[in-house]
JSON list of C-alpha atoms in Angstrom, two decimals:
[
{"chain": "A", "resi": 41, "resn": "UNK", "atom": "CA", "xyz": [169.93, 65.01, 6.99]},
{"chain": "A", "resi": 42, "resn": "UNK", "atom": "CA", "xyz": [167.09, 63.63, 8.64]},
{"chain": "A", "resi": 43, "resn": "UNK", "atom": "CA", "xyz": [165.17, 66.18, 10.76]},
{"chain": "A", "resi": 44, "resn": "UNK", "atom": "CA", "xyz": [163.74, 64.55, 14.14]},
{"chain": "A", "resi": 45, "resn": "UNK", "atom": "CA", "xyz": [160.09, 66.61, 15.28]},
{"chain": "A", "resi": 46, "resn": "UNK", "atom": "CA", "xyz": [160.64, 68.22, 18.74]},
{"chain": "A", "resi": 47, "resn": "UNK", "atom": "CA", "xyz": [157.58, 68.86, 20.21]},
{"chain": "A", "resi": 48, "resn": "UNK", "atom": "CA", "xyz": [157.51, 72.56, 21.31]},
{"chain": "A", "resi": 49, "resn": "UNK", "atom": "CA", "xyz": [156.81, 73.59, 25.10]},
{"chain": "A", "resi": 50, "resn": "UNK", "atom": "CA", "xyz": [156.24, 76.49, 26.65]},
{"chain": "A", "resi": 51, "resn": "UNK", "atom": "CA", "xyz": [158.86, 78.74, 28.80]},
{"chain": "A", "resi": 52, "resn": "UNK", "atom": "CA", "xyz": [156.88, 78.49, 31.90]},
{"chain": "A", "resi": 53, "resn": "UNK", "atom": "CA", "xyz": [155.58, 74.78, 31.87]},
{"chain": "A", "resi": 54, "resn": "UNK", "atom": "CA", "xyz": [156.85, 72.69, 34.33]},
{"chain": "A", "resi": 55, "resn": "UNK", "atom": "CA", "xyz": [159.20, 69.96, 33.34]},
{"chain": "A", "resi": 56, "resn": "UNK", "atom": "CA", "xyz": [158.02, 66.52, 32.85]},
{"chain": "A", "resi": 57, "resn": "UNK", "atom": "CA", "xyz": [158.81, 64.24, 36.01]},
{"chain": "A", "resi": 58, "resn": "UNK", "atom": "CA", "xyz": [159.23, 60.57, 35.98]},
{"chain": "A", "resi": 59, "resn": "UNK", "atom": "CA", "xyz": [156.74, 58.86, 38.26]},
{"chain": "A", "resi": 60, "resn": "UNK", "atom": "CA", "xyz": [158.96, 57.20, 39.86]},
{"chain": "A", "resi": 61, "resn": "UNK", "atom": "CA", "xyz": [160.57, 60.06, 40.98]},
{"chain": "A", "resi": 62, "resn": "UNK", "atom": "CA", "xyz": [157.67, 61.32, 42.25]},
{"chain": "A", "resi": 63, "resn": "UNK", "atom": "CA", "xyz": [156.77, 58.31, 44.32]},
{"chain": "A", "resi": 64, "resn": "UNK", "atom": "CA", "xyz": [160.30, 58.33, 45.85]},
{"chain": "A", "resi": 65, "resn": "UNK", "atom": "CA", "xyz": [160.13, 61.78, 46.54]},
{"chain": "A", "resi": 66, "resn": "UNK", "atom": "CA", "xyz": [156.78, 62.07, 48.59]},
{"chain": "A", "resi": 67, "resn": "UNK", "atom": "CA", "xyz": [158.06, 58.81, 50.98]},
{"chain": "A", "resi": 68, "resn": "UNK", "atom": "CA", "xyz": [161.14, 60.68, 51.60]},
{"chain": "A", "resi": 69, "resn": "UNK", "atom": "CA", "xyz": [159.09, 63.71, 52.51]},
{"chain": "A", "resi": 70, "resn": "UNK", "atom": "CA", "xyz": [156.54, 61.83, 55.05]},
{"chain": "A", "resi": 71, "resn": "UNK", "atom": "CA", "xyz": [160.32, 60.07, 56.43]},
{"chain": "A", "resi": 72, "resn": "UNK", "atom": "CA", "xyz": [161.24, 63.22, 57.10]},
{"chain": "A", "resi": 73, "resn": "UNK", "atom": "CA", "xyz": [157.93, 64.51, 58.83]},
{"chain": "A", "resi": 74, "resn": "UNK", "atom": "CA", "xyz": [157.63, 61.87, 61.47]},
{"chain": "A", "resi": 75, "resn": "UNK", "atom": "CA", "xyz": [161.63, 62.13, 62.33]},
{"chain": "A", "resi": 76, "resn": "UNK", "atom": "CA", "xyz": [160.96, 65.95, 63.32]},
{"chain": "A", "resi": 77, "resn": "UNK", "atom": "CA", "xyz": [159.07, 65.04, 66.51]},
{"chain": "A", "resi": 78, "resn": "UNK", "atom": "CA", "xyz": [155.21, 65.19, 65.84]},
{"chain": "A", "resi": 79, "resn": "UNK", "atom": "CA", "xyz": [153.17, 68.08, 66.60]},
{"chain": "A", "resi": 80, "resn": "UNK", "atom": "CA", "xyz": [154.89, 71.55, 66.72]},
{"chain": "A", "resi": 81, "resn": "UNK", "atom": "CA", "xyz": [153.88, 73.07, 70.34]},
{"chain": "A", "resi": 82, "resn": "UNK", "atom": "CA", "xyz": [155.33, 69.72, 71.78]},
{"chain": "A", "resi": 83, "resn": "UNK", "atom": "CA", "xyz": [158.62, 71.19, 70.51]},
{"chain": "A", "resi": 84, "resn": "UNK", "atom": "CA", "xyz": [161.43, 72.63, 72.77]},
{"chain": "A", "resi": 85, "resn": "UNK", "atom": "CA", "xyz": [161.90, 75.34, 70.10]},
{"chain": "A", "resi": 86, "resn": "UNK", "atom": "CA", "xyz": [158.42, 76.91, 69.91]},
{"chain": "A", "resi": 87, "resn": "UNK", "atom": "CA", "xyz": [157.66, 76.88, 74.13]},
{"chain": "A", "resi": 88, "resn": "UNK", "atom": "CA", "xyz": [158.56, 80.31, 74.87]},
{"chain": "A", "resi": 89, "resn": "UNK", "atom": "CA", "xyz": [156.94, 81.41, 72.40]},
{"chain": "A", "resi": 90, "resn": "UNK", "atom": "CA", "xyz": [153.68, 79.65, 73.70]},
{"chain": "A", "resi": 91, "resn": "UNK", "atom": "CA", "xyz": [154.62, 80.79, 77.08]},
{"chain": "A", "resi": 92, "resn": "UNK", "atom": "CA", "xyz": [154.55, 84.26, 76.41]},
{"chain": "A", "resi": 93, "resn": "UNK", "atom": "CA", "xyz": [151.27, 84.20, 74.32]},
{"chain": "A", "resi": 94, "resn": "UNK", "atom": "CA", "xyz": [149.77, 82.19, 77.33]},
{"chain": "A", "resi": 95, "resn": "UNK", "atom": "CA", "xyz": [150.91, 85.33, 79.76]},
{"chain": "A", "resi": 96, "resn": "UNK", "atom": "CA", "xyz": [149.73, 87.69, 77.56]},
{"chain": "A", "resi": 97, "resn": "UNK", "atom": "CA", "xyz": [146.01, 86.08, 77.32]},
{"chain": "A", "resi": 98, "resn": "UNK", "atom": "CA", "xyz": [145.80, 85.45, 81.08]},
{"chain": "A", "resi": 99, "resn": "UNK", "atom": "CA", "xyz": [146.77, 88.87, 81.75]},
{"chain": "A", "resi": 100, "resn": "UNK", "atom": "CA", "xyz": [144.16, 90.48, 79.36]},
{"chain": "A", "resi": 101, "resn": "UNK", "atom": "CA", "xyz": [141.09, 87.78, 80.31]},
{"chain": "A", "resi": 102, "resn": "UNK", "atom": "CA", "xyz": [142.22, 88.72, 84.15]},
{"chain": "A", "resi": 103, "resn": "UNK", "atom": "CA", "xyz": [142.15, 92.40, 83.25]},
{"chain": "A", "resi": 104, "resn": "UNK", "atom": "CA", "xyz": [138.63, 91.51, 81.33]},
{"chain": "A", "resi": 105, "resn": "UNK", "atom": "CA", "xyz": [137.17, 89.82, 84.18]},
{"chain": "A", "resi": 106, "resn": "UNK", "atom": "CA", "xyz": [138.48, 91.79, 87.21]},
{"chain": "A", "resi": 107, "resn": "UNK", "atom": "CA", "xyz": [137.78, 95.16, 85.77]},
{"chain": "A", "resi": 108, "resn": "UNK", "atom": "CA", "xyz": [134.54, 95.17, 83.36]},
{"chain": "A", "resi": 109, "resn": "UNK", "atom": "CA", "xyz": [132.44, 91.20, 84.18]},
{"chain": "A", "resi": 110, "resn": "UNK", "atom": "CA", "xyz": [132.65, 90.98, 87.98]},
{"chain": "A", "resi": 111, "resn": "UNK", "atom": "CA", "xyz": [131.98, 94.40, 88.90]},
{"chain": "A", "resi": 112, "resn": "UNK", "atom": "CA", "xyz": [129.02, 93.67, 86.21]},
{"chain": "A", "resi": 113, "resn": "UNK", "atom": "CA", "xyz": [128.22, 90.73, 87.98]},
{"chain": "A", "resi": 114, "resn": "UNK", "atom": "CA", "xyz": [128.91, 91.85, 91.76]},
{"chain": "A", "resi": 115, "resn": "UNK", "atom": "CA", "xyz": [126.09, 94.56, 90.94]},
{"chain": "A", "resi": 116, "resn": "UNK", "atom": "CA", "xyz": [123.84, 92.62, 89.17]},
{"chain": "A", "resi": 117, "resn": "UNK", "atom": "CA", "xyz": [123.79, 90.24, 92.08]},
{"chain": "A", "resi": 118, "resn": "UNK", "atom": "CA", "xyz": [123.63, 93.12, 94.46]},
{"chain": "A", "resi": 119, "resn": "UNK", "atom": "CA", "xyz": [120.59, 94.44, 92.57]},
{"chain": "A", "resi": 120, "resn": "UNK", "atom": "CA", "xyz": [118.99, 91.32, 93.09]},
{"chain": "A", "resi": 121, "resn": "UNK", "atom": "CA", "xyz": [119.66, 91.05, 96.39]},
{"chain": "A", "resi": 122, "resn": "UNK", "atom": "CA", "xyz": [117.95, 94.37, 97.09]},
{"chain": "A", "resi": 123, "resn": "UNK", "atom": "CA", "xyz": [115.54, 94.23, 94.59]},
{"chain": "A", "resi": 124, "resn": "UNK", "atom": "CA", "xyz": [114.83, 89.91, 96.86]},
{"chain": "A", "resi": 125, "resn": "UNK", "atom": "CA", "xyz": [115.25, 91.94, 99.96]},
{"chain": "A", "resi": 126, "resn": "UNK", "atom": "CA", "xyz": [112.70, 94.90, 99.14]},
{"chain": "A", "resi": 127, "resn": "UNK", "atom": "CA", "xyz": [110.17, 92.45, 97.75]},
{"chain": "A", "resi": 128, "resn": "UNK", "atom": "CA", "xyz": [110.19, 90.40, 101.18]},
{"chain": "A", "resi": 129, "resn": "UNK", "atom": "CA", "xyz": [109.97, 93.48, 103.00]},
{"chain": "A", "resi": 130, "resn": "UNK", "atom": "CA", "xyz": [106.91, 95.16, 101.23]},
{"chain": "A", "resi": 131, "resn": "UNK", "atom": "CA", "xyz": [105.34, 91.19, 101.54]},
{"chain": "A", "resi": 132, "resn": "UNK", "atom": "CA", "xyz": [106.02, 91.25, 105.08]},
{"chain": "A", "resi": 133, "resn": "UNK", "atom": "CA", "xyz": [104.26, 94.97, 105.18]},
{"chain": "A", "resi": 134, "resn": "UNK", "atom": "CA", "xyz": [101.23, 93.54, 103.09]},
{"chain": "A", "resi": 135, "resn": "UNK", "atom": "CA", "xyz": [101.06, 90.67, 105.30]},
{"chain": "A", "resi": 136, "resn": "UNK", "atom": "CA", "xyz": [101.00, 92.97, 108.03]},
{"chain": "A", "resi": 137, "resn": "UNK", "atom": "CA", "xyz": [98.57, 95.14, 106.45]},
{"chain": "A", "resi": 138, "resn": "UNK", "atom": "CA", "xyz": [96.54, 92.30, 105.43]},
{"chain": "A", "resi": 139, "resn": "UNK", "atom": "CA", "xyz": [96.39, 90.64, 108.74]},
{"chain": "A", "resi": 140, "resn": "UNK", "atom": "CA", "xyz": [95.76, 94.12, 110.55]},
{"chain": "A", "resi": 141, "resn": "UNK", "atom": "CA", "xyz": [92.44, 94.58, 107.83]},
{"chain": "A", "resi": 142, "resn": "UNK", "atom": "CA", "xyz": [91.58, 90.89, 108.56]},
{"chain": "A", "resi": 143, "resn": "UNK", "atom": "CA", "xyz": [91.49, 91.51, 112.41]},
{"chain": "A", "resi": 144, "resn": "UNK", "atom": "CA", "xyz": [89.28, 94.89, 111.65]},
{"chain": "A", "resi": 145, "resn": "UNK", "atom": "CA", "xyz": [87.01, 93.23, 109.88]},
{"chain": "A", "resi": 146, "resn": "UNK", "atom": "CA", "xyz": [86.55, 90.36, 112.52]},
{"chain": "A", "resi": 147, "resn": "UNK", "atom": "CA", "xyz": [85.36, 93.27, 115.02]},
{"chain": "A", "resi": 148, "resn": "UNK", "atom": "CA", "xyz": [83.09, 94.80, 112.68]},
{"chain": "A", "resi": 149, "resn": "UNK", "atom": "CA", "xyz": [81.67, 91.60, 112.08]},
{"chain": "A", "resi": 150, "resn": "UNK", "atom": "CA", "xyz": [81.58, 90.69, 115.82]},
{"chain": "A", "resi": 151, "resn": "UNK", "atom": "CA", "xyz": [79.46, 94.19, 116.36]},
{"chain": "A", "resi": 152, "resn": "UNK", "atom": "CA", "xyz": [77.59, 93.43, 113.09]},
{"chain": "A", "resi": 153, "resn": "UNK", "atom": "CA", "xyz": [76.15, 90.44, 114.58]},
{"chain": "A", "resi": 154, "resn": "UNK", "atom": "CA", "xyz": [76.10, 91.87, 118.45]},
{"chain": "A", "resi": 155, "resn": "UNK", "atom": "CA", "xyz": [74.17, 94.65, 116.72]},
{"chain": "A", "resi": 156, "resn": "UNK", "atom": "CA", "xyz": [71.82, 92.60, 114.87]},
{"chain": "A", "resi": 157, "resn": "UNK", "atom": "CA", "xyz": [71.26, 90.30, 117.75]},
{"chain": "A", "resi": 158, "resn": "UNK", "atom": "CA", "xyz": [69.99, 93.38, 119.34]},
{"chain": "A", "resi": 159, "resn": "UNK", "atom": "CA", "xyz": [68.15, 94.41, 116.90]},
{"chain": "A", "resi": 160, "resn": "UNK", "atom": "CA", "xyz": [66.35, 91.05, 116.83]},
{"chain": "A", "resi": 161, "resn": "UNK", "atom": "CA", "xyz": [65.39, 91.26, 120.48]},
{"chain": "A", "resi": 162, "resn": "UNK", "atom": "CA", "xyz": [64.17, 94.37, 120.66]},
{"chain": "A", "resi": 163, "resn": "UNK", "atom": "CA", "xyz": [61.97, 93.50, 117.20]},
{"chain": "A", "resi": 164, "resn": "UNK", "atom": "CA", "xyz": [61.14, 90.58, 118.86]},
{"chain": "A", "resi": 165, "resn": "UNK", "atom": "CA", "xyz": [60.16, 92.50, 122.04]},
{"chain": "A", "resi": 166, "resn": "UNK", "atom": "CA", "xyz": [58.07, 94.70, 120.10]},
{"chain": "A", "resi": 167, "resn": "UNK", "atom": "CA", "xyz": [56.14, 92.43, 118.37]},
{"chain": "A", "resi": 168, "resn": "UNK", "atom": "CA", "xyz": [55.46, 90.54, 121.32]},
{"chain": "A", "resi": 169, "resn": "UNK", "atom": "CA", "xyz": [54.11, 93.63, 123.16]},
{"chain": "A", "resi": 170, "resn": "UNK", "atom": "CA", "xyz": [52.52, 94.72, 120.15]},
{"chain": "A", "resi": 171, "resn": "UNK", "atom": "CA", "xyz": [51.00, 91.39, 119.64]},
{"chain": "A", "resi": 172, "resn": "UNK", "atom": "CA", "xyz": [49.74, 91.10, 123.11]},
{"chain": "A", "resi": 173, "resn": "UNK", "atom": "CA", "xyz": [48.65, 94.70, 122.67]},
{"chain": "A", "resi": 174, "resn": "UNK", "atom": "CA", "xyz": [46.33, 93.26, 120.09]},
{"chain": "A", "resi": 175, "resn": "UNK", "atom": "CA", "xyz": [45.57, 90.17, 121.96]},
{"chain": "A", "resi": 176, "resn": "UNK", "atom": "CA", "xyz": [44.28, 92.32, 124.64]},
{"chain": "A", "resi": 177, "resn": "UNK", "atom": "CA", "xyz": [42.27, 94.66, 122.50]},
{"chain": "A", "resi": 178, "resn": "UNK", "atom": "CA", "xyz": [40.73, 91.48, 120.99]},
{"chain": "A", "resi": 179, "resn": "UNK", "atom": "CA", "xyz": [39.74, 89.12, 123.68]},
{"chain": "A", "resi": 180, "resn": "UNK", "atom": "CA", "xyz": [38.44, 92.82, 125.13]},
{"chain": "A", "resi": 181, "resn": "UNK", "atom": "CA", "xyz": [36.31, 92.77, 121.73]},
{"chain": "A", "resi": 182, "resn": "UNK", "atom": "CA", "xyz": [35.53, 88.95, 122.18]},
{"chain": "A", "resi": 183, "resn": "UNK", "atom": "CA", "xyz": [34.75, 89.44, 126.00]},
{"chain": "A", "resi": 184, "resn": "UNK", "atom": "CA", "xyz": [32.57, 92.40, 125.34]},
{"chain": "A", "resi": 185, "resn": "UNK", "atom": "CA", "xyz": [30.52, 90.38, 122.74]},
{"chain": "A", "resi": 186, "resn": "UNK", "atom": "CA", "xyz": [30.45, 87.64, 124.79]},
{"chain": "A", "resi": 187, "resn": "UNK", "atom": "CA", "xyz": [29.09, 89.61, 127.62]},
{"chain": "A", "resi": 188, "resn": "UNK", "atom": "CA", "xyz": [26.22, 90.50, 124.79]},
{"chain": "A", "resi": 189, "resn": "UNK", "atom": "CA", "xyz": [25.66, 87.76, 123.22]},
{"chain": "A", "resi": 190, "resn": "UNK", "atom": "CA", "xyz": [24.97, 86.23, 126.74]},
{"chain": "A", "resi": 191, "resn": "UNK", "atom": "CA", "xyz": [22.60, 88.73, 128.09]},
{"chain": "A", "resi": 192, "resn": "UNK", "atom": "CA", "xyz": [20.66, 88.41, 124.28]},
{"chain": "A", "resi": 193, "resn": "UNK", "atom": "CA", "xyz": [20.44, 84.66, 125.07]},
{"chain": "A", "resi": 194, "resn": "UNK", "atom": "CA", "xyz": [19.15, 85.55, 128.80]},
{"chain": "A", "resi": 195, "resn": "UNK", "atom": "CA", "xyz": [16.79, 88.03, 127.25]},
{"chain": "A", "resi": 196, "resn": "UNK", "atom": "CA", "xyz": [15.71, 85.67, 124.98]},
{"chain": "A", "resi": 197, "resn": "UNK", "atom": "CA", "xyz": [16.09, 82.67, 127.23]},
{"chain": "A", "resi": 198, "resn": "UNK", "atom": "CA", "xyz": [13.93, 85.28, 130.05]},
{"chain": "A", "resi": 199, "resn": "UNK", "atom": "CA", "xyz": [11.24, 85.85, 126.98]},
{"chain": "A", "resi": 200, "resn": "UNK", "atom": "CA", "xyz": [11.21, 81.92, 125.90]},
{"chain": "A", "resi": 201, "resn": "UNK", "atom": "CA", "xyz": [10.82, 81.18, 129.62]},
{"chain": "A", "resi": 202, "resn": "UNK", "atom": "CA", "xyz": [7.66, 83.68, 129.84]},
{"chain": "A", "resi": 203, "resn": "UNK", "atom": "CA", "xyz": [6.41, 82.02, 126.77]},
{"chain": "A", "resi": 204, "resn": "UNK", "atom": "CA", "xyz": [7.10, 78.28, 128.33]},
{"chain": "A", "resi": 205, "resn": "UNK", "atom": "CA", "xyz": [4.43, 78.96, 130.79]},
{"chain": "A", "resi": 206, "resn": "UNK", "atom": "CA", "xyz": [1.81, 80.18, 129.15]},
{"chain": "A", "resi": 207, "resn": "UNK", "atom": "CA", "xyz": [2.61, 77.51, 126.09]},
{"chain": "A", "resi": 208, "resn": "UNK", "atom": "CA", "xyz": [2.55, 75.16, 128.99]},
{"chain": "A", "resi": 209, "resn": "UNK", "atom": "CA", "xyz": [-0.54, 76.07, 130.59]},
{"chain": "A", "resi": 210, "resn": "UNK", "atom": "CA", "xyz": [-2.33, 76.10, 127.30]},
{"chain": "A", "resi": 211, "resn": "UNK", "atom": "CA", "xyz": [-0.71, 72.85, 126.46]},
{"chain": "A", "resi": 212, "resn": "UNK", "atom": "CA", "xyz": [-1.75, 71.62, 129.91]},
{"chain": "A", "resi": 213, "resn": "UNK", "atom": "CA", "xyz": [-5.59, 73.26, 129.84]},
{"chain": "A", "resi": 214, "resn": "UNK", "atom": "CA", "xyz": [-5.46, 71.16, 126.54]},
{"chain": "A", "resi": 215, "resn": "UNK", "atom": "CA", "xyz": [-4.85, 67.90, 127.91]},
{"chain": "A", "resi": 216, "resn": "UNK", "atom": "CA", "xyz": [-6.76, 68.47, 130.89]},
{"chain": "A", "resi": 217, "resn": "UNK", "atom": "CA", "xyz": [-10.10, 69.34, 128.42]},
{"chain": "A", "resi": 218, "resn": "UNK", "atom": "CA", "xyz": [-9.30, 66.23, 126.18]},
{"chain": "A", "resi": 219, "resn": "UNK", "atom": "CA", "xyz": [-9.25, 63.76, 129.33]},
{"chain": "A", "resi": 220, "resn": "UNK", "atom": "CA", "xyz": [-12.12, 65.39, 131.09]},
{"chain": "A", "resi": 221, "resn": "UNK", "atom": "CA", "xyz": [-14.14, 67.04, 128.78]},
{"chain": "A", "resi": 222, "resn": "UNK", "atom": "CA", "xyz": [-14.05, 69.87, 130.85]},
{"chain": "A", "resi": 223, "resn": "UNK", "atom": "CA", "xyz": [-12.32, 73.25, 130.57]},
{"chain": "A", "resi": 224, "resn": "UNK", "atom": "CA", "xyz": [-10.41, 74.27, 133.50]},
{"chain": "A", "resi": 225, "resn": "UNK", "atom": "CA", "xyz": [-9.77, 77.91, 133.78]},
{"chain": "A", "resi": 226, "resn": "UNK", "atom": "CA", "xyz": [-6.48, 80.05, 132.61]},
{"chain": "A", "resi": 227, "resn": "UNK", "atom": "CA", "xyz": [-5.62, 80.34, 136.34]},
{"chain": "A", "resi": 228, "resn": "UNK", "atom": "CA", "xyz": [-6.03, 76.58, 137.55]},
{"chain": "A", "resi": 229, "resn": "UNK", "atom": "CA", "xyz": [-3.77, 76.00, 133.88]},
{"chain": "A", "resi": 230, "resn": "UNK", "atom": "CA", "xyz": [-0.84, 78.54, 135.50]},
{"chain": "A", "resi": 231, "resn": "UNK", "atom": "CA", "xyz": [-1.24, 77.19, 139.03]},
{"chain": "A", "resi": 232, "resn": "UNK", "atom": "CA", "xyz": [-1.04, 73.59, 137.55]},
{"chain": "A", "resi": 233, "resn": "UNK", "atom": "CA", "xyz": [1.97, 74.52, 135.33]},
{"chain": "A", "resi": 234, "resn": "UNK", "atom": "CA", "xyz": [3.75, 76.54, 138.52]},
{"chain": "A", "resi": 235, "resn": "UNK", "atom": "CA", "xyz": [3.35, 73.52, 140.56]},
{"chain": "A", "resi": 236, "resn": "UNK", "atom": "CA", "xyz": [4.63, 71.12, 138.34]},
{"chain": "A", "resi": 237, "resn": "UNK", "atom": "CA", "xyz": [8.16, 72.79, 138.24]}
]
């Protein structure tokens, strides 16, 4: 009695396969595969199915949208619509405001300078009269010392002239006494002197 040597394997290992068998197995597996058709929603089987989920979706994203996004929306754009509309309108009332300020301060400076220009002239006529005020007083002053200085002069003038003649008949009894030898008198001098001019 010969005793062969089993090799001992466990209860839940899996039982040895042939690769062969497994080779013929798999290509009988991905035969079967392509003979079902392809891709599963392409199937008659599966359509309603797909039909109803595609209801069911469309009803709830039209539920989303008409009851909770385009009110949303509808008031945001609303809101911007007033908030474009209210902004135009207060810049229109600036503008307004601005071109009603601009205006008011063209007439004040229209009077400014109507009011300085005024100003000017009757400065200008003041100084004038003011300066021929002075001009007056002055050539009064000048005329006055003029009308002194002139009857000095004729004083002295009057006083040199009185001098003249008797410096001239002394000059002239001087001459006279050098040529002749001979005095001649103070009177016959004056006479002399008188007759000469």
């Amino acid at each position: 009695m010969t005793v062969q040597a089993q090799t001992a394997t466990p209860l839940d290992a899996p039982h040895p396969v042939a690769v062969e068998d497994t080779h013929a197995t798999t290509e009988h597996a991905t035969g079967a595969e392509h003979e079902s058709g392809g891709l599963p929603q392409f199937e008659f089987q599966h359509w309603f199915g797909q039909i109803v989920y595609l209801i069911f979706l469309f009803a709830i994203l039209y539920f989303l949208i008409a009851k909770i996004f385009a009110p949303r929306m509808r008031r945001v754009f609303d809101e911007r619509s007033a908030t474009i509309s209210g902004a135009v309108e207060a810049a229109r009332q600036v503008q307004a405001e601005a071109a009603g300020q601009a205006e008011a301060a063209k007439r004040e400076v229209e009077d400014a300078r109507a009011s300085a220009r005024g100003t000017a002239s009757a400065a200008s006529a003041r100084v004038a009269e003011e300066a021929k005020a002075r001009a007056a007083a002055e050539e009064a002053a000048v005329s006055a010392r003029i009308a002194e200085a002139e009857a000095a002069i004729a004083k002295t003038r009057d006083a040199a002239m009185t001098n003249v003649s008797t410096i001239a008949s002394d000059t002239a009894g001087a001459i006279v006494e050098r040529l002749t030898g001979k005095a001649p008198t103070a009177a016959e001098a004056a006479a002399a002197v008188k007759g000469a001019a």
